[in-house]
Amino acid sequence: MNLAGKRILIVKPSSLGDVVHTLPFVHAIKRKYPSCHIGWIVQRGFKGVIEYDPAVDEIIPIFIPSTSDPLAKSGAFFRAAKATVVTLRELRRRFEECPYDLVLDLHASFRSGLLGRTNPGGFRVGFAEAKELNTSFQHVTISEGPPLSHAVDKNLAFAQYLDCPVAPEDFRIVTGAEPRAGTRAFLEQAGIGSEDRFVYANPAARWATKLWTVEAWAELADMFIGESGVQVVFAGSPDDAPYIRSIAHRMKASPIVAAGALGLAEAVALLEAAPVYVGVDSGPMHIAAFTGTRVVALFGPTDPAKVGPYGKGHRVIRREELHCLGCRKRSCSNRVCLEDLAPRTVYRETVDLMGW
């Protein structure tokens, strides 16, 4: 399929990690067909990951409230349904004026099928394994590969279908001069110079089962500061700030709390500047791996073979002796997979990885 000069629409609105996993494929298309025009339907909260990327010509931000987020309030389904109707109407109007030639649905849900269908005409491609009747919206479906494939590799099935092979340089996240400057100013104000080492610590995740304990995080951060002389920067969204402050309050030393102080594009720049990411399985972990930052990741209910930090040079810490690992439960009354991980173990793995 010759994509030179074609208008290509990516449908991958969420989640943060899933948006990151789509980037190598998008970069491969643009590298082979620089004259094509790539648009991307994305939840507006995740726009910061792609807004400085030259491979993305048009960002189409939407806002449909999540119904699966633990922070979702009552009435979430009604609000999501209403927002979906409004969004579909707005997209239809937008695409009627300037339609796309090819629609690539990498999200594989009923809603993403509806989003792609708002583009009049065009050739629609999706995953054969998609659920929620998504396949009924597509002109052709492709297999995502073996069941144990990493999420990145599954998306690369689209690259194979379009004959756009990926190259090592496609595995990246692009940030801009403005976010870098904002991040550098934040770090300098916090007392971290351009040559100083620090740990980007991410204790927050949407699933309760992915969380470590407040006490363990406080103990680990004190080890970094007290034993290695390395500052700890706790990062996250504004919603994560109260949880992160509860960790800081239990510490003997004083960490830096960036949660809520930086936008997503600046958080990408912060991860780019950090020597190492230490945290749970969440979107920032995937960003870190794509910025070239080394990762020490704590895993329990999810499988690192499928959603772990992509590439080499990272460490995954999990209780390998447990039979329930990778259960994918969002709630659990016995979270021994993470709660019983010792802070000293995580500290030693990080120090060994970094040579500190």
mmCIF file with all atom_site columns, N, CA, C and O in Angstrom, residues 292-327:
data_model
loop_
_atom_site.group_PDB
_atom_site.id
_atom_site.type_symbol
_atom_site.label_atom_id
_atom_site.label_alt_id
_atom_site.label_comp_id
_atom_site.label_asym_id
_atom_site.label_entity_id
_atom_site.label_seq_id
_atom_site.pdbx_PDB_ins_code
_atom_site.Cartn_x
_atom_site.Cartn_y
_atom_site.Cartn_z
_atom_site.occupancy
_atom_site.B_iso_or_equiv
_atom_site.pdbx_formal_charge
_atom_site.auth_seq_id
_atom_site.auth_comp_id
_atom_site.auth_asym_id
_atom_site.auth_atom_id
_atom_site.pdbx_PDB_model_num
ATOM 1   N N  . GLY A 1 292 ? 14.978 6.624   26.860 1.00 0.00 ? 292 GLY A N  1
ATOM 2   C CA . GLY A 1 292 ? 16.324 6.127   27.085 1.00 0.00 ? 292 GLY A CA 1
ATOM 3   C C  . GLY A 1 292 ? 16.722 6.087   28.542 1.00 0.00 ? 292 GLY A C  1
ATOM 4   O O  . GLY A 1 292 ? 17.867 5.766   28.868 1.00 0.00 ? 292 GLY A O  1
ATOM 5   N N  . THR A 1 293 ? 15.783 6.408   29.432 1.00 0.00 ? 293 THR A N  1
ATOM 6   C CA . THR A 1 293 ? 16.046 6.355   30.868 1.00 0.00 ? 293 THR A CA 1
ATOM 7   C C  . THR A 1 293 ? 15.911 4.915   31.357 1.00 0.00 ? 293 THR A C  1
ATOM 8   O O  . THR A 1 293 ? 14.991 4.201   30.968 1.00 0.00 ? 293 THR A O  1
ATOM 9   N N  . ARG A 1 294 ? 16.826 4.504   32.206 1.00 0.00 ? 294 ARG A N  1
ATOM 10  C CA . ARG A 1 294 ? 16.753 3.150   32.742 1.00 0.00 ? 294 ARG A CA 1
ATOM 11  C C  . ARG A 1 294 ? 15.590 3.033   33.721 1.00 0.00 ? 294 ARG A C  1
ATOM 12  O O  . ARG A 1 294 ? 15.236 3.998   34.402 1.00 0.00 ? 294 ARG A O  1
ATOM 13  N N  . VAL A 1 295 ? 15.042 1.831   33.795 1.00 0.00 ? 295 VAL A N  1
ATOM 14  C CA . VAL A 1 295 ? 13.828 1.601   34.569 1.00 0.00 ? 295 VAL A CA 1
ATOM 15  C C  . VAL A 1 295 ? 14.047 0.486   35.581 1.00 0.00 ? 295 VAL A C  1
ATOM 16  O O  . VAL A 1 295 ? 14.595 -0.564  35.255 1.00 0.00 ? 295 VAL A O  1
ATOM 17  N N  . VAL A 1 296 ? 13.598 0.748   36.803 1.00 0.00 ? 296 VAL A N  1
ATOM 18  C CA . VAL A 1 296 ? 13.448 -0.295  37.823 1.00 0.00 ? 296 VAL A CA 1
ATOM 19  C C  . VAL A 1 296 ? 11.964 -0.324  38.147 1.00 0.00 ? 296 VAL A C  1
ATOM 20  O O  . VAL A 1 296 ? 11.424 0.619   38.735 1.00 0.00 ? 296 VAL A O  1
ATOM 21  N N  . ALA A 1 297 ? 11.289 -1.398  37.743 1.00 0.00 ? 297 ALA A N  1
ATOM 22  C CA . ALA A 1 297 ? 9.828  -1.451  37.830 1.00 0.00 ? 297 ALA A CA 1
ATOM 23  C C  . ALA A 1 297 ? 9.361  -2.540  38.777 1.00 0.00 ? 297 ALA A C  1
ATOM 24  O O  . ALA A 1 297 ? 9.882  -3.652  38.776 1.00 0.00 ? 297 ALA A O  1
ATOM 25  N N  . LEU A 1 298 ? 8.348  -2.205  39.569 1.00 0.00 ? 298 LEU A N  1
ATOM 26  C CA . LEU A 1 298 ? 7.750  -3.139  40.507 1.00 0.00 ? 298 LEU A CA 1
ATOM 27  C C  . LEU A 1 298 ? 6.486  -3.719  39.876 1.00 0.00 ? 298 LEU A C  1
ATOM 28  O O  . LEU A 1 298 ? 5.567  -2.973  39.503 1.00 0.00 ? 298 LEU A O  1
ATOM 29  N N  . PHE A 1 299 ? 6.438  -5.042  39.764 1.00 0.00 ? 299 PHE A N  1
ATOM 30  C CA . PHE A 1 299 ? 5.314  -5.694  39.097 1.00 0.00 ? 299 PHE A CA 1
ATOM 31  C C  . PHE A 1 299 ? 4.644  -6.711  40.011 1.00 0.00 ? 299 PHE A C  1
ATOM 32  O O  . PHE A 1 299 ? 5.301  -7.400  40.788 1.00 0.00 ? 299 PHE A O  1
ATOM 33  N N  . GLY A 1 300 ? 3.315  -6.788  39.891 1.00 0.00 ? 300 GLY A N  1
ATOM 34  C CA . GLY A 1 300 ? 2.533  -7.779  40.616 1.00 0.00 ? 300 GLY A CA 1
ATOM 35  C C  . GLY A 1 300 ? 1.407  -8.328  39.765 1.00 0.00 ? 300 GLY A C  1
ATOM 36  O O  . GLY A 1 300 ? 1.512  -9.420  39.208 1.00 0.00 ? 300 GLY A O  1
ATOM 37  N N  . PRO A 1 301 ? 0.304  -7.570  39.616 1.00 0.00 ? 301 PRO A N  1
ATOM 38  C CA . PRO A 1 301 ? -0.869 -8.096  38.907 1.00 0.00 ? 301 PRO A CA 1
ATOM 39  C C  . PRO A 1 301 ? -0.760 -8.087  37.386 1.00 0.00 ? 301 PRO A C  1
ATOM 40  O O  . PRO A 1 301 ? -1.620 -8.644  36.711 1.00 0.00 ? 301 PRO A O  1
ATOM 41  N N  . THR A 1 302 ? 0.255  -7.458  36.849 1.00 0.00 ? 302 THR A N  1
ATOM 42  C CA . THR A 1 302 ? 0.425  -7.415  35.398 1.00 0.00 ? 302 THR A CA 1
ATOM 43  C C  . THR A 1 302 ? 1.683  -8.159  34.982 1.00 0.00 ? 302 THR A C  1
ATOM 44  O O  . THR A 1 302 ? 2.589  -8.375  35.785 1.00 0.00 ? 302 THR A O  1
ATOM 45  N N  . ASP A 1 303 ? 1.725  -8.529  33.713 1.00 0.00 ? 303 ASP A N  1
ATOM 46  C CA . ASP A 1 303 ? 2.807  -9.360  33.196 1.00 0.00 ? 303 ASP A CA 1
ATOM 47  C C  . ASP A 1 303 ? 3.840  -8.499  32.473 1.00 0.00 ? 303 ASP A C  1
ATOM 48  O O  . ASP A 1 303 ? 3.534  -7.897  31.440 1.00 0.00 ? 303 ASP A O  1
ATOM 49  N N  . PRO A 1 304 ? 5.075  -8.429  32.973 1.00 0.00 ? 304 PRO A N  1
ATOM 50  C CA . PRO A 1 304 ? 6.090  -7.594  32.316 1.00 0.00 ? 304 PRO A CA 1
ATOM 51  C C  . PRO A 1 304 ? 6.430  -8.055  30.908 1.00 0.00 ? 304 PRO A C  1
ATOM 52  O O  . PRO A 1 304 ? 6.923  -7.265  30.103 1.00 0.00 ? 304 PRO A O  1
ATOM 53  N N  . ALA A 1 305 ? 6.161  -9.323  30.591 1.00 0.00 ? 305 ALA A N  1
ATOM 54  C CA . ALA A 1 305 ? 6.407  -9.790  29.224 1.00 0.00 ? 305 ALA A CA 1
ATOM 55  C C  . ALA A 1 305 ? 5.470  -9.104  28.236 1.00 0.00 ? 305 ALA A C  1
ATOM 56  O O  . ALA A 1 305 ? 5.808  -8.933  27.067 1.00 0.00 ? 305 ALA A O  1
ATOM 57  N N  . LYS A 1 306 ? 4.310  -8.673  28.718 1.00 0.00 ? 306 LYS A N  1
ATOM 58  C CA . LYS A 1 306 ? 3.315  -8.032  27.851 1.00 0.00 ? 306 LYS A CA 1
ATOM 59  C C  . LYS A 1 306 ? 3.332  -6.516  27.967 1.00 0.00 ? 306 LYS A C  1
ATOM 60  O O  . LYS A 1 306 ? 3.100  -5.816  26.984 1.00 0.00 ? 306 LYS A O  1
ATOM 61  N N  . VAL A 1 307 ? 3.567  -6.022  29.188 1.00 0.00 ? 307 VAL A N  1
ATOM 62  C CA . VAL A 1 307 ? 3.459  -4.572  29.403 1.00 0.00 ? 307 VAL A CA 1
ATOM 63  C C  . VAL A 1 307 ? 4.630  -4.016  30.211 1.00 0.00 ? 307 VAL A C  1
ATOM 64  O O  . VAL A 1 307 ? 4.515  -2.941  30.809 1.00 0.00 ? 307 VAL A O  1
ATOM 65  N N  . GLY A 1 308 ? 5.743  -4.715  30.237 1.00 0.00 ? 308 GLY A N  1
ATOM 66  C CA . GLY A 1 308 ? 6.885  -4.223  30.978 1.00 0.00 ? 308 GLY A CA 1
ATOM 67  C C  . GLY A 1 308 ? 7.631  -3.131  30.234 1.00 0.00 ? 308 GLY A C  1
ATOM 68  O O  . GLY A 1 308 ? 7.275  -2.779  29.100 1.00 0.00 ? 308 GLY A O  1
ATOM 69  N N  . PRO A 1 309 ? 8.677  -2.555  30.840 1.00 0.00 ? 309 PRO A N  1
ATOM 70  C CA . PRO A 1 309 ? 9.483  -1.538  30.147 1.00 0.00 ? 309 PRO A CA 1
ATOM 71  C C  . PRO A 1 309 ? 10.109 -2.148  28.903 1.00 0.00 ? 309 PRO A C  1
ATOM 72  O O  . PRO A 1 309 ? 10.776 -3.176  28.982 1.00 0.00 ? 309 PRO A O  1
ATOM 73  N N  . TYR A 1 310 ? 9.899  -1.509  27.773 1.00 0.00 ? 310 TYR A N  1
ATOM 74  C CA . TYR A 1 310 ? 10.330 -2.073  26.494 1.00 0.00 ? 310 TYR A CA 1
ATOM 75  C C  . TYR A 1 310 ? 11.811 -1.819  26.269 1.00 0.00 ? 310 TYR A C  1
ATOM 76  O O  . TYR A 1 310 ? 12.317 -0.728  26.516 1.00 0.00 ? 310 TYR A O  1
ATOM 77  N N  . GLY A 1 311 ? 12.484 -2.828  25.778 1.00 0.00 ? 311 GLY A N  1
ATOM 78  C CA . GLY A 1 311 ? 13.905 -2.690  25.471 1.00 0.00 ? 311 GLY A CA 1
ATOM 79  C C  . GLY A 1 311 ? 14.789 -3.314  26.536 1.00 0.00 ? 311 GLY A C  1
ATOM 80  O O  . GLY A 1 311 ? 14.320 -3.935  27.497 1.00 0.00 ? 311 GLY A O  1
ATOM 81  N N  . LYS A 1 312 ? 16.081 -3.116  26.368 1.00 0.00 ? 312 LYS A N  1
ATOM 82  C CA . LYS A 1 312 ? 17.067 -3.714  27.259 1.00 0.00 ? 312 LYS A CA 1
ATOM 83  C C  . LYS A 1 312 ? 17.587 -2.698  28.273 1.00 0.00 ? 312 LYS A C  1
ATOM 84  O O  . LYS A 1 312 ? 17.385 -1.502  28.130 1.00 0.00 ? 312 LYS A O  1
ATOM 85  N N  . GLY A 1 313 ? 18.253 -3.210  29.293 1.00 0.00 ? 313 GLY A N  1
ATOM 86  C CA . GLY A 1 313 ? 18.881 -2.340  30.280 1.00 0.00 ? 313 GLY A CA 1
ATOM 87  C C  . GLY A 1 313 ? 17.986 -1.956  31.429 1.00 0.00 ? 313 GLY A C  1
ATOM 88  O O  . GLY A 1 313 ? 18.308 -1.036  32.194 1.00 0.00 ? 313 GLY A O  1
ATOM 89  N N  . HIS A 1 314 ? 16.851 -2.634  31.595 1.00 0.00 ? 314 HIS A N  1
ATOM 90  C CA . HIS A 1 314 ? 15.920 -2.322  32.670 1.00 0.00 ? 314 HIS A CA 1
ATOM 91  C C  . HIS A 1 314 ? 15.882 -3.479  33.675 1.00 0.00 ? 314 HIS A C  1
ATOM 92  O O  . HIS A 1 314 ? 16.328 -4.582  33.392 1.00 0.00 ? 314 HIS A O  1
ATOM 93  N N  . ARG A 1 315 ? 15.307 -3.223  34.835 1.00 0.00 ? 315 ARG A N  1
ATOM 94  C CA . ARG A 1 315 ? 15.129 -4.249  35.852 1.00 0.00 ? 315 ARG A CA 1
ATOM 95  C C  . ARG A 1 315 ? 13.651 -4.333  36.237 1.00 0.00 ? 315 ARG A C  1
ATOM 96  O O  . ARG A 1 315 ? 13.012 -3.295  36.472 1.00 0.00 ? 315 ARG A O  1
ATOM 97  N N  . VAL A 1 316 ? 13.138 -5.539  36.323 1.00 0.00 ? 316 VAL A N  1
ATOM 98  C CA . VAL A 1 316 ? 11.783 -5.785  36.808 1.00 0.00 ? 316 VAL A CA 1
ATOM 99  C C  . VAL A 1 316 ? 11.888 -6.564  38.106 1.00 0.00 ? 316 VAL A C  1
ATOM 100 O O  . VAL A 1 316 ? 12.564 -7.592  38.174 1.00 0.00 ? 316 VAL A O  1
ATOM 101 N N  . ILE A 1 317 ? 11.223 -6.060  39.149 1.00 0.00 ? 317 ILE A N  1
ATOM 102 C CA . ILE A 1 317 ? 11.241 -6.715  40.451 1.00 0.00 ? 317 ILE A CA 1
ATOM 103 C C  . ILE A 1 317 ? 9.849  -7.254  40.747 1.00 0.00 ? 317 ILE A C  1
ATOM 104 O O  . ILE A 1 317 ? 8.862  -6.508  40.737 1.00 0.00 ? 317 ILE A O  1
ATOM 105 N N  . ARG A 1 318 ? 9.770  -8.553  40.987 1.00 0.00 ? 318 ARG A N  1
ATOM 106 C CA . ARG A 1 318 ? 8.486  -9.186  41.324 1.00 0.00 ? 318 ARG A CA 1
ATOM 107 C C  . ARG A 1 318 ? 8.742  -10.432 42.162 1.00 0.00 ? 318 ARG A C  1
ATOM 108 O O  . ARG A 1 318 ? 9.849  -10.979 42.145 1.00 0.00 ? 318 ARG A O  1
ATOM 109 N N  . ARG A 1 319 ? 7.735  -10.888 42.848 1.00 0.00 ? 319 ARG A N  1
ATOM 110 C CA . ARG A 1 319 ? 7.832  -12.091 43.682 1.00 0.00 ? 319 ARG A CA 1
ATOM 111 C C  . ARG A 1 319 ? 7.596  -13.313 42.818 1.00 0.00 ? 319 ARG A C  1
ATOM 112 O O  . ARG A 1 319 ? 6.499  -13.827 42.707 1.00 0.00 ? 319 ARG A O  1
ATOM 113 N N  . GLU A 1 320 ? 8.642  -13.781 42.180 1.00 0.00 ? 320 GLU A N  1
ATOM 114 C CA . GLU A 1 320 ? 8.526  -14.854 41.196 1.00 0.00 ? 320 GLU A CA 1
ATOM 115 C C  . GLU A 1 320 ? 7.956  -16.147 41.768 1.00 0.00 ? 320 GLU A C  1
ATOM 116 O O  . GLU A 1 320 ? 7.424  -16.978 41.025 1.00 0.00 ? 320 GLU A O  1
ATOM 117 N N  . GLU A 1 321 ? 8.036  -16.321 43.083 1.00 0.00 ? 321 GLU A N  1
ATOM 118 C CA . GLU A 1 321 ? 7.572  -17.575 43.674 1.00 0.00 ? 321 GLU A CA 1
ATOM 119 C C  . GLU A 1 321 ? 6.044  -17.639 43.810 1.00 0.00 ? 321 GLU A C  1
ATOM 120 O O  . GLU A 1 321 ? 5.484  -18.715 44.086 1.00 0.00 ? 321 GLU A O  1
ATOM 121 N N  . LEU A 1 322 ? 5.368  -16.537 43.613 1.00 0.00 ? 322 LEU A N  1
ATOM 122 C CA . LEU A 1 322 ? 3.911  -16.517 43.774 1.00 0.00 ? 322 LEU A CA 1
ATOM 123 C C  . LEU A 1 322 ? 3.205  -17.075 42.542 1.00 0.00 ? 322 LEU A C  1
ATOM 124 O O  . LEU A 1 322 ? 3.555  -16.742 41.412 1.00 0.00 ? 322 LEU A O  1
ATOM 125 N N  . HIS A 1 323 ? 2.180  -17.886 42.768 1.00 0.00 ? 323 HIS A N  1
ATOM 126 C CA . HIS A 1 323 ? 1.444  -18.478 41.649 1.00 0.00 ? 323 HIS A CA 1
ATOM 127 C C  . HIS A 1 323 ? 0.422  -17.517 41.061 1.00 0.00 ? 323 HIS A C  1
ATOM 128 O O  . HIS A 1 323 ? -0.074 -17.725 39.948 1.00 0.00 ? 323 HIS A O  1
ATOM 129 N N  . CYS A 1 324 ? 0.092  -16.435 41.799 1.00 0.00 ? 324 CYS A N  1
ATOM 130 C CA . CYS A 1 324 ? -0.973 -15.532 41.354 1.00 0.00 ? 324 CYS A CA 1
ATOM 131 C C  . CYS A 1 324 ? -0.451 -14.334 40.564 1.00 0.00 ? 324 CYS A C  1
ATOM 132 O O  . CYS A 1 324 ? -1.237 -13.437 40.206 1.00 0.00 ? 324 CYS A O  1
ATOM 133 N N  . LEU A 1 325 ? 0.841  -14.274 40.276 1.00 0.00 ? 325 LEU A N  1
ATOM 134 C CA . LEU A 1 325 ? 1.378  -13.141 39.517 1.00 0.00 ? 325 LEU A CA 1
ATOM 135 C C  . LEU A 1 325 ? 0.677  -13.009 38.169 1.00 0.00 ? 325 LEU A C  1
ATOM 136 O O  . LEU A 1 325 ? 0.339  -14.009 37.527 1.00 0.00 ? 325 LEU A O  1
ATOM 137 N N  . GLY A 1 326 ? 0.481  -11.773 37.740 1.00 0.00 ? 326 GLY A N  1
ATOM 138 C CA . GLY A 1 326 ? -0.163 -11.543 36.448 1.00 0.00 ? 326 GLY A CA 1
ATOM 139 C C  . GLY A 1 326 ? -1.649 -11.814 36.455 1.00 0.00 ? 326 GLY A C  1
ATOM 140 O O  . GLY A 1 326 ? -2.240 -12.068 35.399 1.00 0.00 ? 326 GLY A O  1
ATOM 141 N N  . CYS A 1 327 ? -2.286 -11.710 37.617 1.00 0.00 ? 327 CYS A N  1
ATOM 142 C CA . CYS A 1 327 ? -3.723 -12.013 37.727 1.00 0.00 ? 327 CYS A CA 1
ATOM 143 C C  . CYS A 1 327 ? -4.597 -10.976 37.043 1.00 0.00 ? 327 CYS A C  1
ATOM 144 O O  . CYS A 1 327 ? -5.749 -11.246 36.728 1.00 0.00 ? 327 CYS A O  1
#
